[in-house]
Coordinates of C-alpha atoms and ligand atoms in Angstrom, one line a residue:
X597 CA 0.0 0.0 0.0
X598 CA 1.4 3.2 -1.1
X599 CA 1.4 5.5 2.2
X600 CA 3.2 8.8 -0.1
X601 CA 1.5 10.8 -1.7
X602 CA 2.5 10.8 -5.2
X603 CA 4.7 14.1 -6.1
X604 CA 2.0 14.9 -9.7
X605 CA -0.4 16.1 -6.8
X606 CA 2.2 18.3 -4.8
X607 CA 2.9 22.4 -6.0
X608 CA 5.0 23.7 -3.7
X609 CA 4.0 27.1 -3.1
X610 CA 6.7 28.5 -0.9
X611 CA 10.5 26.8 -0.3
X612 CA 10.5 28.7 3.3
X613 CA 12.2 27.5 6.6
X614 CA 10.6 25.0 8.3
X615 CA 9.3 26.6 12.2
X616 CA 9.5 24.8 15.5
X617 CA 6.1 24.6 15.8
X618 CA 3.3 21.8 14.1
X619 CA 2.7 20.4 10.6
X620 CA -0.5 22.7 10.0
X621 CA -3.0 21.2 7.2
X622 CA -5.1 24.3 6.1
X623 CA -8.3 22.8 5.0
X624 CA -10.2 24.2 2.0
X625 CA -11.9 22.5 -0.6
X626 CA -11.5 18.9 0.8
X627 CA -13.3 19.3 4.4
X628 CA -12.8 15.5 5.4
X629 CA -10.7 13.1 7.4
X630 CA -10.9 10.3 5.3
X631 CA -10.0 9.5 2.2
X632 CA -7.9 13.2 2.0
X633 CA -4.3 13.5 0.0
X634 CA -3.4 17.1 1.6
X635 CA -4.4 15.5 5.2
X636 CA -1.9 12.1 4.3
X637 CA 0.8 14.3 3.6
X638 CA 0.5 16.5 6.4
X639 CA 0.6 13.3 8.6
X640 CA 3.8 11.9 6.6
X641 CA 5.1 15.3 7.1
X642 CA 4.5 15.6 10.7
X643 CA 5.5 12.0 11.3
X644 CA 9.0 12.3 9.6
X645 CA 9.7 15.8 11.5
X646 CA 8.2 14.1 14.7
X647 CA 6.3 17.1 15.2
X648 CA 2.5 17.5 16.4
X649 CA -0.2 17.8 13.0
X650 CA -3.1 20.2 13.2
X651 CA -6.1 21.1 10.8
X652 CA -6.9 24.7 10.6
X653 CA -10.1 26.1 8.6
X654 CA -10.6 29.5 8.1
X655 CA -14.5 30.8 7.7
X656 CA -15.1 33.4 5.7
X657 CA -18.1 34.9 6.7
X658 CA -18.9 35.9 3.1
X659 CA -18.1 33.5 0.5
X660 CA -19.9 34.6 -3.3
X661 CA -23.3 34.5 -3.0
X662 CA -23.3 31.6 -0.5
X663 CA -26.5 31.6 2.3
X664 CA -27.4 30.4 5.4
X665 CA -28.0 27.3 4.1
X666 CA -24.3 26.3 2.7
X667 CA -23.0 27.6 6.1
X668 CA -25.1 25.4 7.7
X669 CA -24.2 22.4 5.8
X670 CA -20.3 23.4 6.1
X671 CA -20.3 23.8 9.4
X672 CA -22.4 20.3 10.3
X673 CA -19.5 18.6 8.3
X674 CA -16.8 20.5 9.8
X675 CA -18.3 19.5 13.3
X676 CA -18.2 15.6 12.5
X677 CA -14.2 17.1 11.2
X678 CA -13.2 18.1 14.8
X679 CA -14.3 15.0 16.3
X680 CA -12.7 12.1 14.4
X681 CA -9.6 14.5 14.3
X682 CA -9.9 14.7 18.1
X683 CA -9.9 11.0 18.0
X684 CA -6.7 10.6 16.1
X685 CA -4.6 13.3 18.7
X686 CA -4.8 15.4 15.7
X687 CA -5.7 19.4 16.5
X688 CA -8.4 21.7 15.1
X689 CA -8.4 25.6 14.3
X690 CA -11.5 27.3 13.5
X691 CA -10.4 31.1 12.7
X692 CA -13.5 33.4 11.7
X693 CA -12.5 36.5 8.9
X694 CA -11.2 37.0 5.9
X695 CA -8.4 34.0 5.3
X696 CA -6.3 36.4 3.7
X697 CA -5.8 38.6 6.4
X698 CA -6.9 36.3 9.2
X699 CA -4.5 33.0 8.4
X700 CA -1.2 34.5 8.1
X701 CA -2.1 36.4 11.4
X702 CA -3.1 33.3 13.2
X703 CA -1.2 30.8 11.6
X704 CA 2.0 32.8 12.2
X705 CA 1.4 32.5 16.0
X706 CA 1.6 28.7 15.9
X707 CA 5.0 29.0 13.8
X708 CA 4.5 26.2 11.8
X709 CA 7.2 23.4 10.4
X710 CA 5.3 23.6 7.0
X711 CA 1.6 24.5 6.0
X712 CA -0.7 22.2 3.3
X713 CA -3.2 23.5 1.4
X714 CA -5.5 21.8 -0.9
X715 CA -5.9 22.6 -4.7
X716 CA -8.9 25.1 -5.8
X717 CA -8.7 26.3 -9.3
X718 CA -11.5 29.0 -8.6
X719 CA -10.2 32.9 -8.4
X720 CA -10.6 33.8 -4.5
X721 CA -8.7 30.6 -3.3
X722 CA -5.9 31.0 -5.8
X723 CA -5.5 35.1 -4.3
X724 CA -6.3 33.4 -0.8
X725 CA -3.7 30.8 -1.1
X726 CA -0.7 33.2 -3.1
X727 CA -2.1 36.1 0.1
X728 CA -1.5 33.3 2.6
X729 CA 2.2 31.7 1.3
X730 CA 3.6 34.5 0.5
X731 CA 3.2 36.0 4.4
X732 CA 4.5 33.0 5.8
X733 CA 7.6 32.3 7.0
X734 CA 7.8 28.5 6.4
X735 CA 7.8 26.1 3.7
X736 CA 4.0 25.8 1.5
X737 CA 3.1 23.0 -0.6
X738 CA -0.6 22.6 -2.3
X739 CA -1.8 18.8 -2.6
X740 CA -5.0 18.3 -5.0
X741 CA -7.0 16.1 -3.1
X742 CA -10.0 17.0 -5.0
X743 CA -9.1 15.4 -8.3
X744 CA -8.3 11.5 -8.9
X745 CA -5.9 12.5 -11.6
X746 CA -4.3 15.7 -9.8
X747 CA -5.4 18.3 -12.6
X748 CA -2.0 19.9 -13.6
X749 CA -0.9 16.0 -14.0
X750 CA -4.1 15.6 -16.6
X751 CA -3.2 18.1 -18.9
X752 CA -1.1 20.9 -19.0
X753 CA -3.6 23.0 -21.2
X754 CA -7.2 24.3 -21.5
X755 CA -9.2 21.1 -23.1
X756 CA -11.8 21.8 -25.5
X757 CA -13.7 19.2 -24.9
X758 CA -14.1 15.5 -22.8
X759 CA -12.9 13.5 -26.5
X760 CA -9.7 15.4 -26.2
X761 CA -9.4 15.2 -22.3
X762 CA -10.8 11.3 -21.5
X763 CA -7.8 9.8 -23.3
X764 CA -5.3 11.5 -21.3
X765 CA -7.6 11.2 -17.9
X766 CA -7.7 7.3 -18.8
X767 CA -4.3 7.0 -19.8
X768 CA -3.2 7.7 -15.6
X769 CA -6.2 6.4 -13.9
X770 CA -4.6 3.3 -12.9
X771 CA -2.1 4.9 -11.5
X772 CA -4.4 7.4 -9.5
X773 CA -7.6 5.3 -8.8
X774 CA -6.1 3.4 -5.9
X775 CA -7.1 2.8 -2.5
X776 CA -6.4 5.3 0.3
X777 CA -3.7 4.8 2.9
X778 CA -5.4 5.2 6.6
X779 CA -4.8 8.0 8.8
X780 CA -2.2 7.0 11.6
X781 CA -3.3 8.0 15.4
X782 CA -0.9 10.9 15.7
X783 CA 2.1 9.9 18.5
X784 CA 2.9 13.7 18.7
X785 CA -0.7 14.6 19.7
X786 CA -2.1 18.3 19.7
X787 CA -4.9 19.1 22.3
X788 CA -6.9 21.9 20.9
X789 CA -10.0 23.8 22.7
X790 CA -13.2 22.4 21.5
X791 CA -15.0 24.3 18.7
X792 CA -18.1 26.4 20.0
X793 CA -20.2 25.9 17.0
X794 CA -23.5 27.1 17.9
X795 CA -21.4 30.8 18.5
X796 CA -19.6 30.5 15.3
X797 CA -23.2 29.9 13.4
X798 CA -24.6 32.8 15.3
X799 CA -21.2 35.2 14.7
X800 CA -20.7 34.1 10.9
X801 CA -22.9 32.8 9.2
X802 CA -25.3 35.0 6.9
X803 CA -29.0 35.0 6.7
X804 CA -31.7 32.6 5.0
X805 CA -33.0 29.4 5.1
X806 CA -31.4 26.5 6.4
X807 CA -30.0 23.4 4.5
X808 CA -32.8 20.7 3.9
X809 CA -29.7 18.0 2.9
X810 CA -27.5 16.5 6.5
X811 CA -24.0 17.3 6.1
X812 CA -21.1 15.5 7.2
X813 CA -19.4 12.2 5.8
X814 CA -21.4 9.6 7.4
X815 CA -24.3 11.1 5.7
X816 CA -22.3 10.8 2.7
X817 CA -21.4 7.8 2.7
X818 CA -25.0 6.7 3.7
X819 CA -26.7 8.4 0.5
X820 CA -23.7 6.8 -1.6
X821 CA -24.8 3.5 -0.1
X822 CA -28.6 4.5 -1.0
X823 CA -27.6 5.0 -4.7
X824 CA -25.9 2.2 -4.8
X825 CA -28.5 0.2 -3.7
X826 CA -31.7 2.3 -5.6
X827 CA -29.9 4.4 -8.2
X828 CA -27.2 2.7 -10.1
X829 CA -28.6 0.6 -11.9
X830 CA -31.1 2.7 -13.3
X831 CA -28.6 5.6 -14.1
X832 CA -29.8 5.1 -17.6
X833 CA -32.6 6.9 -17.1
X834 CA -30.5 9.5 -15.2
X835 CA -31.9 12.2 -17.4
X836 CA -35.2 11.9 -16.5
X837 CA -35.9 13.7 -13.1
X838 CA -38.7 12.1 -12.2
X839 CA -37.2 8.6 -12.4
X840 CA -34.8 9.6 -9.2
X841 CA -31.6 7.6 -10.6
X842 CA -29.2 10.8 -10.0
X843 CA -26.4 10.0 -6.9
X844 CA -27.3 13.1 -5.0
X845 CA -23.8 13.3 -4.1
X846 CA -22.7 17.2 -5.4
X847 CA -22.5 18.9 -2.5
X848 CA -20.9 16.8 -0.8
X849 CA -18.5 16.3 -3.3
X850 CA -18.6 20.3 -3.6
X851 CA -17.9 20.6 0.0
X852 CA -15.4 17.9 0.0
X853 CA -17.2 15.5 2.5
X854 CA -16.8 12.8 0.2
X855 CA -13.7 11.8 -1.8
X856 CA -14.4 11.3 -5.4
X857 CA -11.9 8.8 -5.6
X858 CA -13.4 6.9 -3.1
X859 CA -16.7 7.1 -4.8
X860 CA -15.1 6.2 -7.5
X861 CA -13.6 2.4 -6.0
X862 CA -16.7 1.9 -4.7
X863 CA -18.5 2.2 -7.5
X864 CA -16.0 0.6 -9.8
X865 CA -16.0 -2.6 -7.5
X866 CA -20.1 -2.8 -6.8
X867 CA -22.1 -5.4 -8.7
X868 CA -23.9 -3.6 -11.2
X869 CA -24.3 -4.0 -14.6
X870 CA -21.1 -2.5 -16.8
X871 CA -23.2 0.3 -18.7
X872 CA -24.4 2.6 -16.0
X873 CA -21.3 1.7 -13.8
X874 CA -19.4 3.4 -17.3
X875 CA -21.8 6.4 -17.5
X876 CA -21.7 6.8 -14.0
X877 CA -17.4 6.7 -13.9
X878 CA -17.5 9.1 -17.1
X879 CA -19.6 11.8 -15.0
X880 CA -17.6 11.4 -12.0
X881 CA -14.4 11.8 -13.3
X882 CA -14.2 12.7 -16.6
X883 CA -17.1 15.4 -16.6
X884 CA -15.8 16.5 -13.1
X885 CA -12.1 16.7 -13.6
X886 CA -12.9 18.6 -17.0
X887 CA -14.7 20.9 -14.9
X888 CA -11.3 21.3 -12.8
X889 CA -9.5 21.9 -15.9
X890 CA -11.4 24.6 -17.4
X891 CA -11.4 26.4 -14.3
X892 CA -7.5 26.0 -13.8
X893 CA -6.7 27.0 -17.0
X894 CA -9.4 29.7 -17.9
X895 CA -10.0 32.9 -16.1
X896 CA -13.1 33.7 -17.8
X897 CA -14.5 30.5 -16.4
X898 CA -17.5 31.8 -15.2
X899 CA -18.5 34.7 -17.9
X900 CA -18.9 35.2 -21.5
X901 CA -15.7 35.9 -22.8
X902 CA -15.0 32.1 -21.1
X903 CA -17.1 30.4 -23.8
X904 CA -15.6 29.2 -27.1
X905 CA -14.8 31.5 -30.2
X906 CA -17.2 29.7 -32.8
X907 CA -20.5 30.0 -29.9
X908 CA -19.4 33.8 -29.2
X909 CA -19.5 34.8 -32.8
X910 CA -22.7 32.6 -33.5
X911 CA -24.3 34.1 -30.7
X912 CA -22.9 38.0 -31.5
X913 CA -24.6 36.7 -34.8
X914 CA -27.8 36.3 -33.2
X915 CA -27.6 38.9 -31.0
X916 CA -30.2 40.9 -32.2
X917 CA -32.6 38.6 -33.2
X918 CA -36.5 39.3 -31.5
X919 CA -36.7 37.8 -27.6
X920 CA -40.1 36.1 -27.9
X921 CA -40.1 36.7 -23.9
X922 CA -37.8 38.9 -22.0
X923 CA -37.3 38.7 -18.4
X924 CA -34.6 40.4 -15.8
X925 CA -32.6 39.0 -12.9
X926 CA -35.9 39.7 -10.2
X927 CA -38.5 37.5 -12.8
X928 CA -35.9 35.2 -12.9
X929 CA -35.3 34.9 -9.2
X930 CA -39.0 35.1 -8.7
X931 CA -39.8 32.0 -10.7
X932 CA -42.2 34.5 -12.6
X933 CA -42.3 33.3 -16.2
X934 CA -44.5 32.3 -18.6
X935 CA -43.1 28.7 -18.4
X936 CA -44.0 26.6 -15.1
X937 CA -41.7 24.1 -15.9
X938 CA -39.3 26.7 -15.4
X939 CA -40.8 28.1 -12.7
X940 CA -41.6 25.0 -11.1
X941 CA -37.3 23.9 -11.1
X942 CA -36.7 27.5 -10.1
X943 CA -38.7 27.1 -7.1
X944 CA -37.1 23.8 -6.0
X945 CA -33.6 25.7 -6.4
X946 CA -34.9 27.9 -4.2
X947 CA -36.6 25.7 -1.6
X948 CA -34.0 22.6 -1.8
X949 CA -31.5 24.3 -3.3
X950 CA -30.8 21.5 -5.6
X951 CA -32.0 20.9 -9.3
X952 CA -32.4 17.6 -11.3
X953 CA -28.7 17.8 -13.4
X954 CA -30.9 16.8 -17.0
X955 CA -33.6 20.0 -15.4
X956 CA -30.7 22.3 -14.9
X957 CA -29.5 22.5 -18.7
X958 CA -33.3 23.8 -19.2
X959 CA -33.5 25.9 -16.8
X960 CA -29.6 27.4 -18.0
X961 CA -31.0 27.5 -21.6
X962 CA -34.2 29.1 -21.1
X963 CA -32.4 31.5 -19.5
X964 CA -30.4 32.7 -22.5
X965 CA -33.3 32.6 -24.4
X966 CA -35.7 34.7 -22.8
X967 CA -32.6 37.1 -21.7
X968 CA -31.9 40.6 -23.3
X969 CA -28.0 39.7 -24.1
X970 CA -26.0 36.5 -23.7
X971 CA -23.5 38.1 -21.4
X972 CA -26.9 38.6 -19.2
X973 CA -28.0 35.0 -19.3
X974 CA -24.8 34.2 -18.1
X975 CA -24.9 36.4 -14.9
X976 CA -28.5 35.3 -14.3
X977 CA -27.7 32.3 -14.4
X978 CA -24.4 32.3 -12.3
X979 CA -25.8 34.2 -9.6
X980 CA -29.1 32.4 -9.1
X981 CA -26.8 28.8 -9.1
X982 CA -24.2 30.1 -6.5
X983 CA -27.1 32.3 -4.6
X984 CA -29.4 29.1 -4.2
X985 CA -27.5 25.7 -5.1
X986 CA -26.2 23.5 -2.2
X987 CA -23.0 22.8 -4.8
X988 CA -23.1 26.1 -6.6
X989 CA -19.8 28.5 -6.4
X990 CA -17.7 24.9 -7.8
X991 CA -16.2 24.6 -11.5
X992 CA -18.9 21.4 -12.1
X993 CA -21.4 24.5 -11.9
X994 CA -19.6 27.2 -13.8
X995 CA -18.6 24.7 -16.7
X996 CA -22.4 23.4 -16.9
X997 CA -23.7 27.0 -16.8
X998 CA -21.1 28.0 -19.9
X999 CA -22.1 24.4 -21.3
X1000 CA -25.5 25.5 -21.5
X1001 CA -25.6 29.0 -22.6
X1002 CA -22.4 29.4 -24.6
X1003 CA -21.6 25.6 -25.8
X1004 CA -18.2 25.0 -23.9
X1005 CA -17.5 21.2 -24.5
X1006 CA -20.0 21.3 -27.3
X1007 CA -19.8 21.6 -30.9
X1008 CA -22.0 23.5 -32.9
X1009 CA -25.9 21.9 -34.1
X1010 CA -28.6 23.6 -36.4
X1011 CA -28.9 27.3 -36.1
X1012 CA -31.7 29.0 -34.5
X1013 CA -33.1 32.6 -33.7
X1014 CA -31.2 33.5 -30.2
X1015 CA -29.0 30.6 -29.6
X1016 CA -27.4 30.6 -33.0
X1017 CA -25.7 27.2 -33.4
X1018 CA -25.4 26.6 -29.7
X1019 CA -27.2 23.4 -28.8
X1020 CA -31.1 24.1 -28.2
X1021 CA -33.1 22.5 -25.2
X1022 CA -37.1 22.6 -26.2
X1023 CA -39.8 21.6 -23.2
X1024 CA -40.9 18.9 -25.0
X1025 CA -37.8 17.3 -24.0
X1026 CA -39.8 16.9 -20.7
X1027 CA -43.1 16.9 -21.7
X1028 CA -43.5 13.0 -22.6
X1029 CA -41.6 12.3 -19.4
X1030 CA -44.1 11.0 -16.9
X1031 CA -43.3 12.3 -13.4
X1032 CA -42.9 15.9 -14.7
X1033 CA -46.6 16.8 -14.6
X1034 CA -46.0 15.9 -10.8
X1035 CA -42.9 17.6 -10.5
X1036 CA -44.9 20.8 -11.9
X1037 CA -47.7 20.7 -9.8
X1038 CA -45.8 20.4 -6.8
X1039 CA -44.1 23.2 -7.0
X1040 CA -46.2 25.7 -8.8
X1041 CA -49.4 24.8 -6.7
Ligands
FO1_703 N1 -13.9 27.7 1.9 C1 -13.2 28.1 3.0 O1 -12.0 27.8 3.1 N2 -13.8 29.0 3.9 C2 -15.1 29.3 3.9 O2 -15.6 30.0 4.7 C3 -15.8 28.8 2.8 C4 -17.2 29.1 2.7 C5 -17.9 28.5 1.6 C6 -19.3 28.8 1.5 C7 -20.0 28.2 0.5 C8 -19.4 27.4 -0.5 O3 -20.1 26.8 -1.5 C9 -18.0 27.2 -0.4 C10 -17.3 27.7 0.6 N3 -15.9 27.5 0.8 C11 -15.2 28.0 1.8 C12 -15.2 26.9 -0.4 C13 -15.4 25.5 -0.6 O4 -14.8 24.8 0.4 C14 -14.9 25.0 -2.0 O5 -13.5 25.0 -1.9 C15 -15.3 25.8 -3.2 O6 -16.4 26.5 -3.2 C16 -15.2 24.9 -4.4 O7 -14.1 25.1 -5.2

């Protein structure tokens, strides 16, 4: 069993000299005990220095558009966090504020022997974590725990699309899709003061409604185990919301509470027949990692200018052509159309704050169409999806948003009024579908 991490997943971020004080893991993105690279090699680290190993998160009390309810989630995983660290003499930080200014402050204090952080490829971790290594004093090395192929190892470019990206994904996976090594109780260990949570929810986090799904990675691994056992083998009809064959699993995989790769072994090893295991693998870690990519390599990831050249030009073409409807940002948010199926999946955004994956192209492309400008549609639809999804403010959601309305990792189809030659999503996609009549009533009644 491999106990090192492999070297594709480590950047280091800072040479630095080592401190006197604890290996310090400064968790992210991955906010998990198990089944967590950056945690492994803070525990190699710690072990061969023979130095005490600490996790320290930093809350931001405003993150994008996130609400109550993804605080709440965060925070109910990074509870079950502090205790199975506790367990393994392992110590936990929670620091409140702005982790640029707050980590280097508080993090200095503890003079670490070297800090981990876990790979992000989204804009306000990449300024948190250059902010962060360059004010400290010791060594920095980033670990991507996040992908099972470590994303600079996939490719070293922007992909244009999974054909070109699977090959090279597939061509390392059996070198990356291996078990884990387990977490060592720590012989140096690190007493820290207990967490008060119920403060830190009142202190930080903002208003609105609280999370519908329970956090934390028991509950992860219990609705993986649900899938598994319901889901699976009906992913076939995956697209087809009301046949409930989706894994449920995005936010925890957006939170990190889950390790893909561990989703992935299990999956990969369950008895279920080949093709929806396949499809299932594809979306997991091709779909996702792609995700990863285009957010590493493209600083327009979430806007207009991020979308390919042929879909801007065609839809520049097209920009003028009539909008049958027009709506702005408060219609939009309001779920007040003239289409209940779109009102009706806008209202479960808003009430679950998750959408059926097959529902939420609609929902993206609707948008565009019934949207003054592209660039418009695109803002709409990014703010509504990071405002009210449980997994928005992640690449997976930015990449499907710029899938939708400006064909990224799509090719061009039949060119119509609005969309140009970007693909076009009709209702009737849905109407024929069975359950939808029920999913509309329920929420527009
Ligand atoms: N990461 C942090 O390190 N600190 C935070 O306070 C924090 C808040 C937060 C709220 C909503 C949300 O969707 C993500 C949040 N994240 C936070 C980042 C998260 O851990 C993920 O790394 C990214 O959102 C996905 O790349």
């Amino acid at each position: 069993m491999k106990t090192t991490v492999d070297p594709r997943r480590l950047t280091v971020l800072k040479a630095g000299t080592p401190g006197s004080g604890p290996v310090i893991y400064w968790m992210s993105r991955d906010q998990r005990v198990s089944d967590n690279w950056a945690l492994i090699h803070a525990q190699n680290e710690a072990l061969k220095k023979g130095r005490p190993l600490a996790v320290a998160f930093c809350l931001a009390p405003r993150f994008g558009e996130a609400s109550r309810r993804h605080y709440d989630f965060m925070l109910g995983g990074l509870r079950e966090v502090e205790e199975k660290l506790r367990r393994l003499g392992i110590g936990f930080f929670l620091f409140i504020g702005d982790p640029a200014v707050t980590l280097p402050r508080e993090l200095t204090k503890l003079d670490p022997a070297l800090l981990v952080c876990d790979f992000d490829p989204l804009r306000e971790k990449v300024c948190w974590r250059a902010t962060v290594s360059a004010a400290m004093g010791c060594p920095v090395v980033e670990v991507d725990a996040h992908n099972i192929v470590p994303a600079r190892a996939a490719s070293p470019k922007k992909e244009y699309a999974a054909a070109t990206f699977r090959p090279k994904v597939n061509r390392l996976l059996a070198e990356f899709l291996l078990p884990f090594p387990k977490l060592k109780k720590h012989p140096h260990p690190l007493v820290t003061k207990p967490v008060d949570w119920e403060a830190v929810v009142l202190k930080a986090a903002p208003a609105g409604p609280a999370s519908t799904c329970i956090p934390g990675e028991k509950a992860a691994w219990k609705r993986l185990e649900q899938f598994l056992k319901s889901g699976l083998a009906r992913y076939g009809d995956r697209n087809d919301p009301s046949a409930d064959a989706t894994s449920h699993l995005s936010p925890y995989l957006h939170f990190g509470q889950i390790s893909a790769q561990a989703v992935a072994l299990t999956v990969r090893d369950y008895p279920a027949p080949t093709a929806p295991v396949e499809a299932f693998l594809e979306q997991l870690i091709v779909r996702r990692e792609l995700a990863d990519n285009f957010c590493l390599y493209e600083p327009h990831y979430d806007s207009f200018d991020g979308i390919p050249g042929w879909a801007q030009k065609t839809l520049d073409d097209h920009r003028t052509d009539k909008r049958l409807y027009l709506y702005n940002r408060a219609a939009w948010e309001a779920a007040a159309t003239h289409d209940e199926l779109w009102n009706a999946a806008q209202r479960e955004l808003v009430a679950t704050g998750t959408m059926h994956g097959y529902l939420r192209m609609y929902w993206a492309k609707k948008i565009l169409e019934w949207s003054a400008t592209p660039e418009a549609a695109i803002t709409t639809a990014v703010y509504l999806n990071d405002r009210y999804a449980l997994d928005g403010r992640d690449p997976n959601g930015y990449t499907g948003i710029l899938w939708s309305i400006g064909g990224l990792h799509d090719r061009p189809w039949f060119t119509r009024s609005v969309f140009g030659a970007v693909r076009f999503m009709g209702g009737a996609a849905f109407r024929n579908k069975l359950g939808m009549k029920g999913f509309v009533k329920k929420w527009i009644s």
